[in-house]
Amino acid sequence: MEIDTRSFVSKCCTGSESAWSKFFELFHPLIAGTVRKIVEFDQEDVVQTVYFKLIEDNYRLLRNFRGDSFYELLAYIRQISHNVAANHRRSQGVEKSQTTSIDDFLELLTANDTPETRYLQLEASSEIMAAVMSLDAKYREPAYLLMQGYKHKEIAGILAIPIDTASTRIRRAYQKLEENLKELVKK
Amino acid sequence: MNDKHLKEQELSAYLSGTVTKTVREDIERHLKLCNTCFQNFMNMKEAIFLQKGGEKISSKMKDSVLQRIRDSRQSHISIIVRFLKDKIVVFSGDQDSLSYQGLKATFAFRDGEADILTRSKEGPISITRVIDDREVTITIHPLSQKDRIGLSLIVKPSESLQAAVSFNGEEIETIADISNQSMLSTHLPKQGELDIKFSKQNQTVFTITLNLEAGE
């Protein structure tokens, strides 16, 4: 991405409208996409709250950005969007119902990738995360992304692999995880 | 590398393919073992994917956000001062275009534009902005210590305002009455964030942020 990241952030922090127009162009898909993975209702309101958070207190959050690269800025904006959306979800009292049990998680791995399926980010327990981390990278990454609420097609996009490969890896991840997780439950 | 977490900068370089083979292998080894770094790495991958989504902001939301930005300007102004090798560049949030681009040398001269462009003697530069119906002039003074600057503040019409000055989040100085004392006694580095809170009877009247950037 051909922008001078530090300079761009500084200009946004001055309230420059041209810099913010560029910001909308570059980051709106990221903010909206992140929010959609976490909240089911009021998505537009939550996206707007992310922007207001970025502006409030004299752009405090943007001023705290310490990175230099565009990728770092992407990760930073994503994290802010995630935090705002997660706070909103908590304020709606839905956090508990989203917490995934081991069985739920295994079910998720075998679920069909249909539009009816609710793909929202899940709060994974440390046991699930440990089990996911125990997988080889090629299975760990799709399993982790599934936890983040992505569909098979999106996982394929993120990992730059064909959708069939993504689905196969998810099925294999399930087979490996099932054994590991059931073992953990027994303990 | 396994003893500490990977920096985002390292992950960013890894993702953009700008690391050496050895570094790449080190990073991949670390990602296999470190839960935190793996999640940071995946977050970055997700962010890159989502950013390419192409969704456009609605004009209603855009207007609403821009209005919030305009509203915030009524009692606050942000200014960036970038010290470059051959010029000083100033950006101000209430004026979208560059105000002072083209000033020459470490500091420009003030007595006439021709002088500014042809002489490189050091001299103060002043930035004047209107905020909350007051005219605020910030003057940056060169010092014999080249990596430091002095700063003075003038508010018109003159009134008794307190100015609390913080640098990089730490309070460094308070001027009890700006109408009696305009010069900060602290000499500031050319790189950092300066926040000045003007208040009257313990009520904040307006604030100014000056981002000082030492460039190439």
mmCIF file of C-alpha atoms in Angstrom:
data_model
loop_
_atom_site.group_PDB
_atom_site.id
_atom_site.type_symbol
_atom_site.label_atom_id
_atom_site.label_comp_id
_atom_site.label_asym_id
_atom_site.label_seq_id
_atom_site.Cartn_x
_atom_site.Cartn_y
_atom_site.Cartn_z
ATOM 1 C CA MET A 1 0.000 0.000 0.000
ATOM 2 C CA GLU A 2 1.603 3.188 -1.191
ATOM 3 C CA ILE A 3 0.949 5.537 1.681
ATOM 4 C CA ASP A 4 3.271 7.030 4.227
ATOM 5 C CA THR A 5 1.559 5.485 7.214
ATOM 6 C CA ARG A 6 2.918 7.750 9.933
ATOM 7 C CA SER A 7 2.223 10.883 7.961
ATOM 8 C CA PHE A 8 -1.263 9.637 7.103
ATOM 9 C CA VAL A 9 -2.120 8.958 10.751
ATOM 10 C CA SER A 10 -0.779 12.366 11.755
ATOM 11 C CA LYS A 11 -2.990 14.056 9.191
ATOM 12 C CA CYS A 12 -6.027 12.157 10.438
ATOM 13 C CA CYS A 13 -5.152 13.345 13.946
ATOM 14 C CA THR A 14 -5.340 16.947 12.795
ATOM 15 C CA GLY A 15 -8.915 16.325 11.639
ATOM 16 C CA SER A 16 -8.030 16.811 7.987
ATOM 17 C CA GLU A 17 -11.139 15.961 5.986
ATOM 18 C CA SER A 18 -9.173 14.815 2.958
ATOM 19 C CA ALA A 19 -7.177 12.444 5.170
ATOM 20 C CA TRP A 20 -10.413 11.125 6.661
ATOM 21 C CA SER A 21 -11.919 10.616 3.225
ATOM 22 C CA LYS A 22 -8.911 8.439 2.447
ATOM 23 C CA PHE A 23 -9.347 6.727 5.796
ATOM 24 C CA PHE A 24 -12.944 5.800 4.914
ATOM 25 C CA GLU A 25 -11.808 4.413 1.597
ATOM 26 C CA LEU A 26 -9.008 2.347 3.117
ATOM 27 C CA PHE A 27 -10.438 1.203 6.409
ATOM 28 C CA HIS A 28 -14.206 1.115 6.197
ATOM 29 C CA PRO A 29 -14.274 -2.440 4.769
ATOM 30 C CA LEU A 30 -12.043 -3.562 7.622
ATOM 31 C CA ILE A 31 -14.087 -1.846 10.337
ATOM 32 C CA ALA A 32 -17.427 -3.014 8.950
ATOM 33 C CA GLY A 33 -16.128 -6.537 8.349
ATOM 34 C CA THR A 34 -14.694 -6.844 11.856
ATOM 35 C CA VAL A 35 -17.888 -5.586 13.472
ATOM 36 C CA ARG A 36 -20.024 -7.991 11.453
ATOM 37 C CA LYS A 37 -18.041 -10.940 12.781
ATOM 38 C CA ILE A 38 -18.799 -9.998 16.353
ATOM 39 C CA VAL A 39 -22.240 -8.433 16.590
ATOM 40 C CA GLU A 40 -25.413 -9.626 15.035
ATOM 41 C CA PHE A 41 -27.628 -6.584 15.495
ATOM 42 C CA ASP A 42 -27.070 -2.814 15.317
ATOM 43 C CA GLN A 43 -24.023 -3.303 13.116
ATOM 44 C CA GLU A 44 -24.252 0.160 11.545
ATOM 45 C CA ASP A 45 -24.431 1.787 14.967
ATOM 46 C CA VAL A 46 -21.429 -0.149 16.170
ATOM 47 C CA VAL A 47 -19.409 0.782 13.085
ATOM 48 C CA GLN A 48 -20.245 4.423 13.722
ATOM 49 C CA THR A 49 -19.187 4.007 17.350
ATOM 50 C CA VAL A 50 -15.798 2.761 16.137
ATOM 51 C CA TYR A 51 -15.332 5.990 14.178
ATOM 52 C CA PHE A 52 -16.408 8.119 17.122
ATOM 53 C CA LYS A 53 -13.959 6.240 19.349
ATOM 54 C CA LEU A 54 -11.192 7.045 16.900
ATOM 55 C CA ILE A 55 -12.105 10.729 17.016
ATOM 56 C CA GLU A 56 -12.826 11.150 20.722
ATOM 57 C CA ASP A 57 -10.444 12.701 23.179
ATOM 58 C CA ASN A 58 -8.526 14.413 20.420
ATOM 59 C CA TYR A 59 -7.893 11.229 18.410
ATOM 60 C CA ARG A 60 -6.277 9.598 21.437
ATOM 61 C CA LEU A 61 -6.389 6.089 19.975
ATOM 62 C CA LEU A 62 -4.870 7.121 16.677
ATOM 63 C CA ARG A 63 -2.244 9.183 18.442
ATOM 64 C CA ASN A 64 -1.279 6.090 20.398
ATOM 65 C CA PHE A 65 -0.487 4.187 17.218
ATOM 66 C CA ARG A 66 3.234 3.515 17.275
ATOM 67 C CA GLY A 67 3.741 1.440 14.140
ATOM 68 C CA ASP A 68 5.226 2.410 10.811
ATOM 69 C CA SER A 69 3.794 0.028 8.267
ATOM 70 C CA PHE A 70 0.386 -0.154 6.664
ATOM 71 C CA TYR A 71 -0.085 -3.728 7.903
ATOM 72 C CA GLU A 72 0.536 -2.582 11.458
ATOM 73 C CA LEU A 73 -2.074 0.118 11.050
ATOM 74 C CA LEU A 74 -4.520 -2.432 9.668
ATOM 75 C CA ALA A 75 -3.971 -4.671 12.696
ATOM 76 C CA TYR A 76 -4.367 -1.682 15.007
ATOM 77 C CA ILE A 77 -7.650 -0.508 13.465
ATOM 78 C CA ARG A 78 -8.918 -4.064 13.453
ATOM 79 C CA GLN A 79 -8.138 -4.415 17.156
ATOM 80 C CA ILE A 80 -9.959 -1.177 17.994
ATOM 81 C CA SER A 81 -12.974 -2.268 15.939
ATOM 82 C CA HIS A 82 -12.886 -5.645 17.638
ATOM 83 C CA ASN A 83 -12.788 -4.103 21.116
ATOM 84 C CA VAL A 84 -15.676 -1.732 20.407
ATOM 85 C CA ALA A 85 -17.778 -4.533 18.936
ATOM 86 C CA ALA A 86 -16.936 -6.932 21.776
ATOM 87 C CA ASN A 87 -17.899 -4.260 24.328
ATOM 88 C CA HIS A 88 -21.168 -3.757 22.511
ATOM 89 C CA ARG A 89 -21.820 -7.472 22.512
ATOM 90 C CA ARG A 90 -21.118 -7.644 26.230
ATOM 91 C CA SER A 91 -23.402 -4.659 26.855
ATOM 92 C CA GLN A 92 -26.166 -6.593 25.113
ATOM 93 C CA GLY A 93 -25.628 -9.483 27.515
ATOM 94 C CA VAL A 94 -24.933 -11.975 24.760
ATOM 95 C CA GLU A 95 -21.402 -12.835 25.732
ATOM 96 C CA LYS A 96 -22.324 -15.860 27.768
ATOM 97 C CA SER A 97 -24.458 -17.426 25.095
ATOM 98 C CA GLN A 98 -21.580 -17.082 22.636
ATOM 99 C CA THR A 99 -19.098 -18.933 24.793
ATOM 100 C CA THR A 100 -18.257 -22.150 23.093
ATOM 101 C CA SER A 101 -18.183 -25.459 24.845
ATOM 102 C CA ILE A 102 -15.905 -28.126 23.461
ATOM 103 C CA ASP A 103 -18.857 -29.937 21.912
ATOM 104 C CA ASP A 104 -20.092 -26.698 20.343
ATOM 105 C CA PHE A 105 -16.696 -26.132 18.879
ATOM 106 C CA LEU A 106 -16.492 -29.589 17.381
ATOM 107 C CA GLU A 107 -19.962 -29.087 15.986
ATOM 108 C CA LEU A 108 -18.817 -25.851 14.414
ATOM 109 C CA LEU A 109 -15.978 -27.637 12.669
ATOM 110 C CA THR A 110 -18.401 -30.058 11.052
ATOM 111 C CA ALA A 111 -21.159 -27.539 10.304
ATOM 112 C CA ASN A 112 -22.184 -26.989 6.737
ATOM 113 C CA ASP A 113 -21.131 -23.728 5.263
ATOM 114 C CA THR A 114 -24.673 -22.520 4.657
ATOM 115 C CA PRO A 115 -26.008 -18.974 4.753
ATOM 116 C CA GLU A 116 -28.350 -19.996 7.571
ATOM 117 C CA THR A 117 -25.447 -20.815 9.838
ATOM 118 C CA ARG A 118 -24.709 -18.051 12.325
ATOM 119 C CA TYR A 119 -21.129 -17.122 11.762
ATOM 120 C CA LEU A 120 -20.157 -14.945 14.641
ATOM 121 C CA GLN A 121 -16.893 -14.833 16.437
ATOM 122 C CA LEU A 122 -16.778 -17.215 19.349
ATOM 123 C CA GLU A 123 -15.248 -16.839 22.741
ATOM 124 C CA ALA A 124 -13.007 -19.858 22.885
ATOM 125 C CA SER A 125 -11.926 -21.324 26.183
ATOM 126 C CA SER A 126 -8.234 -21.656 26.891
ATOM 127 C CA GLU A 127 -8.588 -25.430 26.482
ATOM 128 C CA ILE A 128 -9.929 -25.028 22.963
ATOM 129 C CA MET A 129 -7.235 -22.534 22.101
ATOM 130 C CA ALA A 130 -4.576 -24.894 23.448
ATOM 131 C CA ALA A 131 -6.002 -27.733 21.369
ATOM 132 C CA VAL A 132 -6.041 -25.545 18.252
ATOM 133 C CA MET A 133 -2.462 -24.508 18.914
ATOM 134 C CA SER A 134 -1.440 -28.143 19.113
ATOM 135 C CA LEU A 135 -2.351 -28.616 15.454
ATOM 136 C CA ASP A 136 0.078 -28.259 12.576
ATOM 137 C CA ALA A 137 0.022 -24.809 10.982
ATOM 138 C CA LYS A 138 -1.975 -25.891 7.949
ATOM 139 C CA TYR A 139 -4.807 -27.165 10.181
ATOM 140 C CA ARG A 140 -4.379 -24.638 12.962
ATOM 141 C CA GLU A 141 -4.956 -21.617 10.764
ATOM 142 C CA PRO A 142 -8.325 -22.687 9.283
ATOM 143 C CA ALA A 143 -9.530 -23.978 12.678
ATOM 144 C CA TYR A 144 -8.613 -20.665 14.274
ATOM 145 C CA LEU A 145 -10.338 -18.683 11.531
ATOM 146 C CA LEU A 146 -13.473 -20.747 11.932
ATOM 147 C CA MET A 147 -13.478 -19.704 15.577
ATOM 148 C CA GLN A 148 -13.277 -16.124 14.378
ATOM 149 C CA GLY A 149 -16.536 -16.565 12.504
ATOM 150 C CA TYR A 150 -15.313 -17.009 8.953
ATOM 151 C CA LYS A 151 -17.010 -19.176 6.369
ATOM 152 C CA HIS A 152 -15.030 -21.720 4.420
ATOM 153 C CA LYS A 153 -14.954 -19.422 1.402
ATOM 154 C CA GLU A 154 -13.563 -16.559 3.454
ATOM 155 C CA ILE A 155 -10.994 -18.819 5.104
ATOM 156 C CA ALA A 156 -9.854 -19.841 1.649
ATOM 157 C CA GLY A 157 -9.500 -16.137 0.784
ATOM 158 C CA ILE A 158 -7.527 -15.267 3.915
ATOM 159 C CA LEU A 159 -5.164 -18.212 3.519
ATOM 160 C CA ALA A 160 -4.970 -17.823 -0.266
ATOM 161 C CA ILE A 161 -5.909 -21.463 -0.871
ATOM 162 C CA PRO A 162 -8.737 -23.042 -2.920
ATOM 163 C CA ILE A 163 -12.032 -23.456 -1.069
ATOM 164 C CA ASP A 164 -11.907 -27.257 -1.396
ATOM 165 C CA THR A 165 -8.508 -27.274 0.265
ATOM 166 C CA ALA A 166 -9.826 -25.068 3.068
ATOM 167 C CA SER A 167 -12.783 -27.397 3.655
ATOM 168 C CA THR A 168 -10.536 -30.473 3.621
ATOM 169 C CA ARG A 169 -8.181 -28.921 6.135
ATOM 170 C CA ILE A 170 -11.090 -28.018 8.387
ATOM 171 C CA ARG A 171 -12.356 -31.609 8.268
ATOM 172 C CA ARG A 172 -8.875 -32.915 9.112
ATOM 173 C CA ALA A 173 -8.568 -30.359 11.895
ATOM 174 C CA TYR A 174 -11.823 -31.707 13.277
ATOM 175 C CA GLN A 175 -10.548 -35.290 13.264
ATOM 176 C CA LYS A 176 -7.376 -34.321 15.088
ATOM 177 C CA LEU A 177 -9.104 -31.992 17.518
ATOM 178 C CA GLU A 178 -11.856 -34.420 18.391
ATOM 179 C CA GLU A 179 -9.322 -36.825 19.789
ATOM 180 C CA ASN A 180 -7.397 -34.145 21.648
ATOM 181 C CA LEU A 181 -10.456 -32.443 23.102
ATOM 182 C CA LYS A 182 -12.180 -35.614 24.199
ATOM 183 C CA GLU A 183 -8.986 -36.545 25.981
ATOM 184 C CA LEU A 184 -9.029 -33.209 27.753
ATOM 185 C CA VAL A 185 -12.660 -33.678 28.799
ATOM 186 C CA LYS A 186 -11.837 -37.065 30.324
ATOM 187 C CA LYS A 187 -9.098 -35.455 32.420
ATOM 188 C CA MET B 1 13.382 -15.193 19.161
ATOM 189 C CA ASN B 2 11.416 -17.767 21.150
ATOM 190 C CA ASP B 3 12.033 -15.969 24.418
ATOM 191 C CA LYS B 4 10.117 -12.842 23.495
ATOM 192 C CA HIS B 5 7.100 -12.012 21.395
ATOM 193 C CA LEU B 6 7.428 -10.992 17.795
ATOM 194 C CA LYS B 7 6.953 -7.326 17.109
ATOM 195 C CA GLU B 8 4.159 -6.284 14.779
ATOM 196 C CA GLN B 9 6.844 -4.752 12.619
ATOM 197 C CA GLU B 10 8.420 -8.193 12.215
ATOM 198 C CA LEU B 11 5.091 -9.816 11.399
ATOM 199 C CA SER B 12 4.361 -7.063 8.929
ATOM 200 C CA ALA B 13 7.700 -7.581 7.187
ATOM 201 C CA TYR B 14 7.125 -11.337 7.176
ATOM 202 C CA LEU B 15 3.712 -10.946 5.564
ATOM 203 C CA SER B 16 5.003 -8.557 2.969
ATOM 204 C CA GLY B 17 7.815 -10.980 2.137
ATOM 205 C CA THR B 18 10.610 -8.568 2.918
ATOM 206 C CA VAL B 19 12.531 -10.725 5.400
ATOM 207 C CA THR B 20 15.564 -12.899 4.770
ATOM 208 C CA LYS B 21 15.260 -16.677 4.651
ATOM 209 C CA THR B 22 16.810 -17.030 8.109
ATOM 210 C CA VAL B 23 14.450 -14.491 9.667
ATOM 211 C CA ARG B 24 11.498 -16.095 7.920
ATOM 212 C CA GLU B 25 12.400 -19.499 9.356
ATOM 213 C CA ASP B 26 12.867 -17.996 12.825
ATOM 214 C CA ILE B 27 9.453 -16.348 12.625
ATOM 215 C CA GLU B 28 7.773 -19.534 11.422
ATOM 216 C CA ARG B 29 9.392 -21.499 14.242
ATOM 217 C CA HIS B 30 8.192 -18.936 16.747
ATOM 218 C CA LEU B 31 4.646 -18.925 15.372
ATOM 219 C CA LYS B 32 4.426 -22.675 15.922
ATOM 220 C CA LEU B 33 5.163 -22.276 19.601
ATOM 221 C CA CYS B 34 3.701 -18.959 20.683
ATOM 222 C CA ASN B 35 -0.050 -18.644 21.080
ATOM 223 C CA THR B 36 0.029 -14.851 21.417
ATOM 224 C CA CYS B 37 2.141 -14.282 18.323
ATOM 225 C CA PHE B 38 0.103 -16.779 16.328
ATOM 226 C CA GLN B 39 -3.061 -14.845 17.182
ATOM 227 C CA ASN B 40 -1.403 -11.524 16.333
ATOM 228 C CA PHE B 41 -0.257 -13.000 13.048
ATOM 229 C CA MET B 42 -3.719 -14.279 12.221
ATOM 230 C CA ASN B 43 -5.266 -10.954 13.232
ATOM 231 C CA MET B 44 -3.023 -9.255 10.731
ATOM 232 C CA LYS B 45 -3.982 -11.744 8.017
ATOM 233 C CA GLU B 46 -7.655 -11.236 8.796
ATOM 234 C CA ALA B 47 -7.218 -7.476 8.690
ATOM 235 C CA ILE B 48 -5.576 -7.648 5.277
ATOM 236 C CA PHE B 49 -8.398 -9.825 3.970
ATOM 237 C CA LEU B 50 -11.172 -7.651 5.382
ATOM 238 C CA GLN B 51 -9.558 -4.471 4.144
ATOM 239 C CA LYS B 52 -9.809 -5.765 0.602
ATOM 240 C CA GLY B 53 -13.562 -6.238 1.017
ATOM 241 C CA GLY B 54 -14.305 -3.086 -0.919
ATOM 242 C CA GLU B 55 -17.337 -2.075 1.125
ATOM 243 C CA LYS B 56 -17.971 1.655 0.938
ATOM 244 C CA ILE B 57 -19.117 3.831 3.781
ATOM 245 C CA SER B 58 -22.656 5.179 3.402
ATOM 246 C CA SER B 59 -22.895 8.916 2.780
ATOM 247 C CA LYS B 60 -25.056 9.232 5.887
ATOM 248 C CA MET B 61 -22.380 7.729 8.104
ATOM 249 C CA LYS B 62 -19.616 9.646 6.375
ATOM 250 C CA ASP B 63 -21.454 12.937 6.989
ATOM 251 C CA SER B 64 -22.048 12.015 10.586
ATOM 252 C CA VAL B 65 -18.381 11.208 11.235
ATOM 253 C CA LEU B 66 -17.154 14.333 9.455
ATOM 254 C CA GLN B 67 -19.589 16.432 11.458
ATOM 255 C CA ARG B 68 -18.167 14.940 14.644
ATOM 256 C CA ILE B 69 -14.692 15.906 13.438
ATOM 257 C CA ARG B 70 -15.829 19.468 12.723
ATOM 258 C CA ASP B 71 -17.492 19.726 16.124
ATOM 259 C CA SER B 72 -14.340 18.595 17.863
ATOM 260 C CA ARG B 73 -12.429 21.424 16.208
ATOM 261 C CA GLN B 74 -14.397 24.107 18.045
ATOM 262 C CA SER B 75 -12.403 23.643 21.205
ATOM 263 C CA HIS B 76 -9.371 21.822 19.935
ATOM 264 C CA ILE B 77 -6.829 22.186 17.240
ATOM 265 C CA SER B 78 -4.117 19.787 16.138
ATOM 266 C CA ILE B 79 -1.047 20.949 14.324
ATOM 267 C CA ILE B 80 1.778 18.884 12.901
ATOM 268 C CA VAL B 81 5.168 20.511 12.589
ATOM 269 C CA ARG B 82 7.610 18.443 10.604
ATOM 270 C CA PHE B 83 11.245 19.468 10.691
ATOM 271 C CA LEU B 84 12.787 18.363 7.447
ATOM 272 C CA LYS B 85 16.304 18.906 6.227
ATOM 273 C CA ASP B 86 15.518 21.832 3.969
ATOM 274 C CA LYS B 87 12.109 22.970 5.120
ATOM 275 C CA ILE B 88 9.549 22.934 7.847
ATOM 276 C CA VAL B 89 6.137 21.601 6.925
ATOM 277 C CA VAL B 90 3.072 22.504 8.945
ATOM 278 C CA PHE B 91 -0.315 20.793 8.770
ATOM 279 C CA SER B 92 -3.310 22.083 10.627
ATOM 280 C CA GLY B 93 -6.596 20.280 11.079
ATOM 281 C CA ASP B 94 -8.700 23.371 10.489
ATOM 282 C CA GLN B 95 -6.936 24.122 7.239
ATOM 283 C CA ASP B 96 -6.664 21.155 5.005
ATOM 284 C CA SER B 97 -3.902 22.376 2.794
ATOM 285 C CA LEU B 98 -0.339 22.947 3.842
ATOM 286 C CA SER B 99 0.197 26.304 5.441
ATOM 287 C CA TYR B 100 3.919 26.730 5.507
ATOM 288 C CA GLN B 101 5.395 24.353 3.002
ATOM 289 C CA GLY B 102 8.414 25.834 1.358
ATOM 290 C CA LEU B 103 9.991 27.476 4.353
ATOM 291 C CA LYS B 104 13.645 26.911 4.010
ATOM 292 C CA ALA B 105 16.338 25.566 6.260
ATOM 293 C CA THR B 106 16.249 24.551 9.863
ATOM 294 C CA PHE B 107 14.277 27.670 10.594
ATOM 295 C CA ALA B 108 13.011 30.243 8.208
ATOM 296 C CA PHE B 109 13.398 33.950 8.404
ATOM 297 C CA ARG B 110 10.345 36.022 9.117
ATOM 298 C CA ASP B 111 11.053 39.373 7.540
ATOM 299 C CA GLY B 112 9.823 38.899 4.014
ATOM 300 C CA GLU B 113 9.239 36.008 1.740
ATOM 301 C CA ALA B 114 12.250 36.667 -0.443
ATOM 302 C CA ASP B 115 14.416 36.343 2.589
ATOM 303 C CA ILE B 116 12.677 33.170 3.544
ATOM 304 C CA LEU B 117 13.504 31.594 0.251
ATOM 305 C CA THR B 118 17.043 32.810 -0.146
ATOM 306 C CA ARG B 119 18.533 32.967 3.292
ATOM 307 C CA SER B 120 18.902 30.181 5.725
ATOM 308 C CA LYS B 121 19.572 32.111 8.885
ATOM 309 C CA GLU B 122 17.681 30.644 11.708
ATOM 310 C CA GLY B 123 14.734 32.501 13.072
ATOM 311 C CA PRO B 124 11.472 31.792 14.806
ATOM 312 C CA ILE B 125 8.367 30.726 12.929
ATOM 313 C CA SER B 126 4.895 31.554 14.081
ATOM 314 C CA ILE B 127 1.679 29.657 13.521
ATOM 315 C CA THR B 128 -1.518 31.548 14.155
ATOM 316 C CA ARG B 129 -4.879 29.848 14.309
ATOM 317 C CA VAL B 130 -8.312 30.912 15.477
ATOM 318 C CA ILE B 131 -9.939 28.724 18.047
ATOM 319 C CA ASP B 132 -12.964 29.345 20.205
ATOM 320 C CA ASP B 133 -13.056 32.964 18.936
ATOM 321 C CA ARG B 134 -9.509 33.559 20.118
ATOM 322 C CA GLU B 135 -6.421 34.056 18.032
ATOM 323 C CA VAL B 136 -3.674 31.789 19.256
ATOM 324 C CA THR B 137 -0.113 32.259 18.077
ATOM 325 C CA ILE B 138 2.442 29.556 18.673
ATOM 326 C CA THR B 139 5.999 30.564 17.960
ATOM 327 C CA ILE B 140 8.761 28.025 17.595
ATOM 328 C CA HIS B 141 12.192 29.366 18.413
ATOM 329 C CA PRO B 142 15.465 27.818 17.331
ATOM 330 C CA LEU B 143 18.001 27.223 20.055
ATOM 331 C CA SER B 144 21.752 26.901 20.090
ATOM 332 C CA GLN B 145 21.170 23.257 20.956
ATOM 333 C CA LYS B 146 20.117 22.144 17.474
ATOM 334 C CA ASP B 147 17.914 19.237 18.471
ATOM 335 C CA ARG B 148 15.792 21.374 20.781
ATOM 336 C CA ILE B 149 13.291 24.156 20.315
ATOM 337 C CA GLY B 150 11.754 26.841 22.467
ATOM 338 C CA LEU B 151 8.061 27.636 22.361
ATOM 339 C CA SER B 152 5.967 30.674 23.142
ATOM 340 C CA LEU B 153 2.215 31.121 23.232
ATOM 341 C CA ILE B 154 0.154 34.254 22.750
ATOM 342 C CA VAL B 155 -3.615 34.423 22.987
ATOM 343 C CA LYS B 156 -5.577 37.402 21.693
ATOM 344 C CA PRO B 157 -7.550 39.131 23.016
ATOM 345 C CA SER B 158 -5.333 38.943 26.027
ATOM 346 C CA GLU B 159 -6.893 37.233 29.000
ATOM 347 C CA SER B 160 -5.814 35.418 32.092
ATOM 348 C CA LEU B 161 -5.568 31.771 31.067
ATOM 349 C CA GLN B 162 -3.584 28.981 32.603
ATOM 350 C CA ALA B 163 -1.644 26.755 30.195
ATOM 351 C CA ALA B 164 -0.803 23.223 31.301
ATOM 352 C CA VAL B 165 1.784 21.706 29.011
ATOM 353 C CA SER B 166 2.389 17.968 28.607
ATOM 354 C CA PHE B 167 4.984 16.314 26.452
ATOM 355 C CA ASN B 168 4.417 12.724 25.370
ATOM 356 C CA GLY B 169 1.714 12.391 27.994
ATOM 357 C CA GLU B 170 3.749 13.735 30.916
ATOM 358 C CA GLU B 171 3.012 17.120 32.417
ATOM 359 C CA ILE B 172 6.148 19.202 32.106
ATOM 360 C CA GLU B 173 5.150 22.750 32.881
ATOM 361 C CA THR B 174 2.263 24.984 33.852
ATOM 362 C CA ILE B 175 2.126 28.650 32.996
ATOM 363 C CA ALA B 176 -0.103 30.232 35.621
ATOM 364 C CA ASP B 177 -1.148 33.201 33.493
ATOM 365 C CA ILE B 178 -0.487 33.244 29.785
ATOM 366 C CA SER B 179 -1.059 37.003 29.627
ATOM 367 C CA ASN B 180 2.000 37.494 31.871
ATOM 368 C CA GLN B 181 4.295 34.792 30.570
ATOM 369 C CA SER B 182 4.314 33.560 27.030
ATOM 370 C CA MET B 183 7.558 31.586 26.811
ATOM 371 C CA LEU B 184 7.832 28.023 28.016
ATOM 372 C CA SER B 185 10.882 27.540 30.182
ATOM 373 C CA THR B 186 11.256 23.933 29.023
ATOM 374 C CA HIS B 187 13.296 23.331 25.903
ATOM 375 C CA LEU B 188 11.600 20.679 23.838
ATOM 376 C CA PRO B 189 12.952 17.905 21.612
ATOM 377 C CA LYS B 190 11.991 18.145 17.945
ATOM 378 C CA GLN B 191 10.176 14.844 18.101
ATOM 379 C CA GLY B 192 7.163 14.201 20.283
ATOM 380 C CA GLU B 193 3.641 15.178 21.098
ATOM 381 C CA LEU B 194 2.927 18.387 22.926
ATOM 382 C CA ASP B 195 -0.476 18.917 24.507
ATOM 383 C CA ILE B 196 -1.412 22.345 25.788
ATOM 384 C CA LYS B 197 -4.548 22.740 27.838
ATOM 385 C CA PHE B 198 -5.750 26.300 28.302
ATOM 386 C CA SER B 199 -8.034 26.731 31.271
ATOM 387 C CA LYS B 200 -9.769 29.428 33.257
ATOM 388 C CA GLN B 201 -10.879 28.902 36.830
ATOM 389 C CA ASN B 202 -10.201 25.177 36.486
ATOM 390 C CA GLN B 203 -12.430 24.878 33.408
ATOM 391 C CA THR B 204 -10.811 23.805 30.163
ATOM 392 C CA VAL B 205 -11.366 26.502 27.562
ATOM 393 C CA PHE B 206 -9.570 24.933 24.604
ATOM 394 C CA THR B 207 -6.710 22.598 23.839
ATOM 395 C CA ILE B 208 -3.956 22.428 21.290
ATOM 396 C CA THR B 209 -1.907 19.426 20.229
ATOM 397 C CA LEU B 210 1.359 20.011 18.493
ATOM 398 C CA ASN B 211 2.903 16.945 16.894
ATOM 399 C CA LEU B 212 6.566 17.597 16.421
ATOM 400 C CA GLU B 213 8.186 15.327 13.882
ATOM 401 C CA ALA B 214 11.871 15.261 13.055
ATOM 402 C CA GLY B 215 12.111 13.996 9.486
ATOM 403 C CA GLU B 216 14.861 13.392 6.981
#
